Tab-separated table of N, CA and C in Angstrom:
chain	number	residue	atom	x	y	z
A	1	MET	N	-70.975	92.506	-102.606
A	1	MET	CA	-70.956	91.195	-102.014
A	1	MET	C	-70.191	91.223	-100.688
A	2	VAL	N	-69.123	91.993	-100.626
A	2	VAL	CA	-68.328	92.052	-99.407
A	2	VAL	C	-69.135	92.670	-98.277
A	3	ASN	N	-70.018	93.590	-98.595
A	3	ASN	CA	-70.830	94.228	-97.559
A	3	ASN	C	-71.763	93.238	-96.876
A	4	ASP	N	-72.060	92.120	-97.537
A	4	ASP	CA	-72.936	91.118	-96.956
A	4	ASP	C	-72.215	90.175	-96.005
A	5	VAL	N	-70.882	90.210	-95.986
A	5	VAL	CA	-70.088	89.365	-95.096
A	5	VAL	C	-69.887	90.127	-93.789
A	6	ALA	N	-70.041	89.437	-92.677
A	6	ALA	CA	-69.903	90.069	-91.362
A	6	ALA	C	-68.521	90.707	-91.206
A	7	ALA	N	-68.464	91.839	-90.536
A	7	ALA	CA	-67.217	92.583	-90.371
A	7	ALA	C	-66.156	91.794	-89.611
A	8	ASN	N	-66.567	90.864	-88.756
A	8	ASN	CA	-65.584	90.104	-87.996
A	8	ASN	C	-65.001	88.928	-88.783
A	9	CYS	N	-65.468	88.698	-90.006
A	9	CYS	CA	-64.931	87.640	-90.881
A	9	CYS	C	-63.869	88.257	-91.794
A	10	VAL	N	-62.801	88.728	-91.201
A	10	VAL	CA	-61.781	89.487	-91.917
A	10	VAL	C	-61.134	88.666	-93.026
A	11	GLN	N	-60.797	87.425	-92.761
A	11	GLN	CA	-60.120	86.611	-93.771
A	11	GLN	C	-61.026	86.350	-94.975
A	12	LEU	N	-62.301	86.110	-94.742
A	12	LEU	CA	-63.235	85.892	-95.847
A	12	LEU	C	-63.401	87.162	-96.670
A	13	ARG	N	-63.492	88.303	-96.007
A	13	ARG	CA	-63.602	89.576	-96.710
A	13	ARG	C	-62.355	89.837	-97.554
A	14	ASN	N	-61.173	89.555	-97.006
A	14	ASN	CA	-59.929	89.734	-97.761
A	14	ASN	C	-59.865	88.800	-98.958
A	15	LEU	N	-60.343	87.589	-98.791
A	15	LEU	CA	-60.367	86.631	-99.895
A	15	LEU	C	-61.243	87.146	-101.035
A	16	LEU	N	-62.416	87.664	-100.704
A	16	LEU	CA	-63.317	88.207	-101.723
A	16	LEU	C	-62.720	89.435	-102.405
A	17	LEU	N	-62.074	90.279	-101.629
A	17	LEU	CA	-61.506	91.504	-102.184
A	17	LEU	C	-60.280	91.247	-103.058
A	18	SER	N	-59.595	90.143	-102.829
A	18	SER	CA	-58.388	89.859	-103.600
A	18	SER	C	-58.639	88.946	-104.795
A	19	ALA	N	-59.877	88.538	-105.023
A	19	ALA	CA	-60.191	87.641	-106.138
A	19	ALA	C	-60.082	88.384	-107.465
A	20	TYR	N	-59.659	87.651	-108.492
A	20	TYR	CA	-59.585	88.198	-109.840
A	20	TYR	C	-59.846	87.075	-110.835
A	21	PRO	N	-60.270	87.405	-112.064
A	21	PRO	CA	-60.586	86.372	-113.063
A	21	PRO	C	-59.366	85.522	-113.414
A	22	CYS	N	-59.624	84.267	-113.785
A	22	CYS	CA	-58.544	83.330	-114.126
A	22	CYS	C	-57.724	83.793	-115.320
A	23	ASP	N	-58.355	84.460	-116.278
A	23	ASP	CA	-57.639	84.860	-117.488
A	23	ASP	C	-56.868	86.172	-117.332
A	24	MET	N	-56.900	86.773	-116.149
A	24	MET	CA	-56.197	88.031	-115.918
A	24	MET	C	-54.795	87.739	-115.377
A	25	CYS	N	-53.822	88.386	-115.952
A	25	CYS	CA	-52.439	88.231	-115.506
A	25	CYS	C	-52.058	89.473	-114.701
A	26	LEU	N	-51.829	89.298	-113.419
A	26	LEU	CA	-51.483	90.421	-112.559
A	26	LEU	C	-49.996	90.731	-112.666
A	27	PRO	N	-49.625	92.010	-112.617
A	27	PRO	CA	-48.206	92.365	-112.677
A	27	PRO	C	-47.509	92.004	-111.355
A	28	GLU	N	-46.258	91.674	-111.446
A	28	GLU	CA	-45.469	91.382	-110.259
A	28	GLU	C	-45.154	92.704	-109.562
A	29	PRO	N	-45.647	92.929	-108.338
A	29	PRO	CA	-45.465	94.226	-107.681
A	29	PRO	C	-44.023	94.524	-107.285
A	30	LEU	N	-43.172	93.500	-107.220
A	30	LEU	CA	-41.785	93.719	-106.818
A	30	LEU	C	-40.845	93.912	-108.003
A	31	THR	N	-41.403	94.038	-109.206
A	31	THR	CA	-40.585	94.269	-110.389
A	31	THR	C	-39.898	95.629	-110.274
A	32	PRO	N	-38.579	95.650	-110.470
A	32	PRO	CA	-37.886	96.948	-110.403
A	32	PRO	C	-38.375	97.876	-111.511
A	33	ASN	N	-38.523	99.132	-111.184
A	33	ASN	CA	-38.940	100.177	-112.134
A	33	ASN	C	-40.295	99.893	-112.784
A	34	LEU	N	-41.200	99.274	-112.060
A	34	LEU	CA	-42.544	99.017	-112.576
A	34	LEU	C	-43.291	100.337	-112.735
A	35	LYS	N	-43.773	100.597	-113.925
A	35	LYS	CA	-44.536	101.809	-114.218
A	35	LYS	C	-46.001	101.432	-114.344
A	36	ILE	N	-46.772	101.675	-113.309
A	36	ILE	CA	-48.187	101.311	-113.278
A	36	ILE	C	-48.962	102.023	-114.378
A	37	ASP	N	-48.635	103.266	-114.650
A	37	ASP	CA	-49.391	104.021	-115.649
A	37	ASP	C	-49.182	103.500	-117.073
A	38	LEU	N	-48.204	102.618	-117.300
A	38	LEU	CA	-47.983	102.042	-118.622
A	38	LEU	C	-48.745	100.733	-118.837
A	39	LEU	N	-49.369	100.196	-117.801
A	39	LEU	CA	-50.140	98.970	-117.929
A	39	LEU	C	-51.435	99.260	-118.697
A	40	ALA	N	-51.812	98.361	-119.601
A	40	ALA	CA	-53.015	98.558	-120.426
A	40	ALA	C	-54.274	98.602	-119.565
A	41	GLU	N	-54.315	97.824	-118.497
A	41	GLU	CA	-55.510	97.735	-117.662
A	41	GLU	C	-55.810	99.032	-116.909
A	42	ILE	N	-54.824	99.898	-116.750
A	42	ILE	CA	-55.025	101.128	-115.980
A	42	ILE	C	-55.972	102.089	-116.698
A	43	THR	N	-56.122	101.934	-118.024
A	43	THR	CA	-56.996	102.822	-118.783
A	43	THR	C	-58.454	102.368	-118.771
A	44	GLN	N	-58.722	101.149	-118.295
A	44	GLN	CA	-60.084	100.623	-118.278
A	44	GLN	C	-60.781	101.019	-116.979
A	45	SER	N	-61.937	101.620	-117.100
A	45	SER	CA	-62.717	101.972	-115.913
A	45	SER	C	-63.396	100.721	-115.368
A	46	PRO	N	-63.463	100.594	-114.046
A	46	PRO	CA	-64.114	99.411	-113.468
A	46	PRO	C	-65.626	99.480	-113.648
A	47	ASP	N	-66.256	98.316	-113.774
A	47	ASP	CA	-67.711	98.239	-113.824
A	47	ASP	C	-68.242	98.241	-112.398
A	48	ILE	N	-69.072	99.218	-112.090
A	48	ILE	CA	-69.645	99.328	-110.752
A	48	ILE	C	-71.127	98.988	-110.877
A	49	PRO	N	-71.564	97.883	-110.250
A	49	PRO	CA	-72.926	97.400	-110.464
A	49	PRO	C	-74.018	98.198	-109.744
A	50	TYR	N	-73.679	99.205	-108.978
A	50	TYR	CA	-74.704	99.971	-108.284
A	50	TYR	C	-74.361	101.447	-108.344
A	51	ASP	N	-75.345	102.266	-108.077
A	51	ASP	CA	-75.204	103.714	-108.189
A	51	ASP	C	-74.849	104.299	-106.819
A	52	HIS	N	-73.631	104.812	-106.702
A	52	HIS	CA	-73.192	105.387	-105.434
A	52	HIS	C	-73.992	106.627	-105.060
A	53	ALA	N	-74.418	107.381	-106.059
A	53	ALA	CA	-75.158	108.616	-105.790
A	53	ALA	C	-76.462	108.325	-105.046
A	54	VAL	N	-77.147	107.268	-105.423
A	54	VAL	CA	-78.399	106.909	-104.746
A	54	VAL	C	-78.134	106.553	-103.291
A	55	LEU	N	-77.069	105.796	-103.053
A	55	LEU	CA	-76.713	105.426	-101.686
A	55	LEU	C	-76.375	106.665	-100.854
A	56	LEU	N	-75.618	107.589	-101.431
A	56	LEU	CA	-75.266	108.813	-100.714
A	56	LEU	C	-76.497	109.659	-100.416
A	57	GLU	N	-77.446	109.706	-101.360
A	57	GLU	CA	-78.686	110.443	-101.123
A	57	GLU	C	-79.508	109.795	-100.013
A	58	ARG	N	-79.541	108.469	-100.006
A	58	ARG	CA	-80.332	107.740	-99.015
A	58	ARG	C	-79.857	108.026	-97.587
A	59	VAL	N	-78.559	108.154	-97.394
A	59	VAL	CA	-78.034	108.419	-96.055
A	59	VAL	C	-77.819	109.897	-95.787
A	60	GLY	N	-78.172	110.751	-96.771
A	60	GLY	CA	-78.127	112.191	-96.572
A	60	GLY	C	-76.758	112.811	-96.689
A	61	LEU	N	-75.849	112.212	-97.436
A	61	LEU	CA	-74.497	112.744	-97.564
A	61	LEU	C	-74.216	113.400	-98.915
A	62	ARG	N	-75.073	113.198	-99.885
A	62	ARG	CA	-74.760	113.669	-101.234
A	62	ARG	C	-74.683	115.196	-101.311
A	63	THR	N	-75.601	115.906	-100.697
A	63	THR	CA	-75.620	117.367	-100.782
A	63	THR	C	-74.337	117.942	-100.188
A	64	GLY	N	-73.964	117.457	-99.028
A	64	GLY	CA	-72.736	117.953	-98.388
A	64	GLY	C	-71.491	117.594	-99.169
A	65	LEU	N	-71.461	116.403	-99.723
A	65	LEU	CA	-70.309	115.956	-100.507
A	65	LEU	C	-70.197	116.757	-101.800
A	66	ASP	N	-71.320	117.022	-102.462
A	66	ASP	CA	-71.300	117.820	-103.680
A	66	ASP	C	-70.829	119.240	-103.387
A	67	ALA	N	-71.180	119.762	-102.222
A	67	ALA	CA	-70.756	121.122	-101.857
A	67	ALA	C	-69.242	121.189	-101.654
A	68	VAL	N	-68.669	120.129	-101.102
A	68	VAL	CA	-67.226	120.108	-100.858
A	68	VAL	C	-66.455	119.903	-102.151
A	69	ILE	N	-66.985	119.032	-103.007
A	69	ILE	CA	-66.287	118.720	-104.258
A	69	ILE	C	-66.506	119.861	-105.226
């Protein structure tokens, strides 16, 4: 969705990127001794609605990227 917003609309893009569900409780980043790896959410993989491999193949980068990795 962010890719559909014009690059010069920085504030709108930031708003979209910083959105999160109402029922999600974000940790306070200024908490002393915050251990990110102990948060339950860190073990959940994000849902990605599209296939990055297809996009990389379309622009001709997948072969080179696979060779490097």
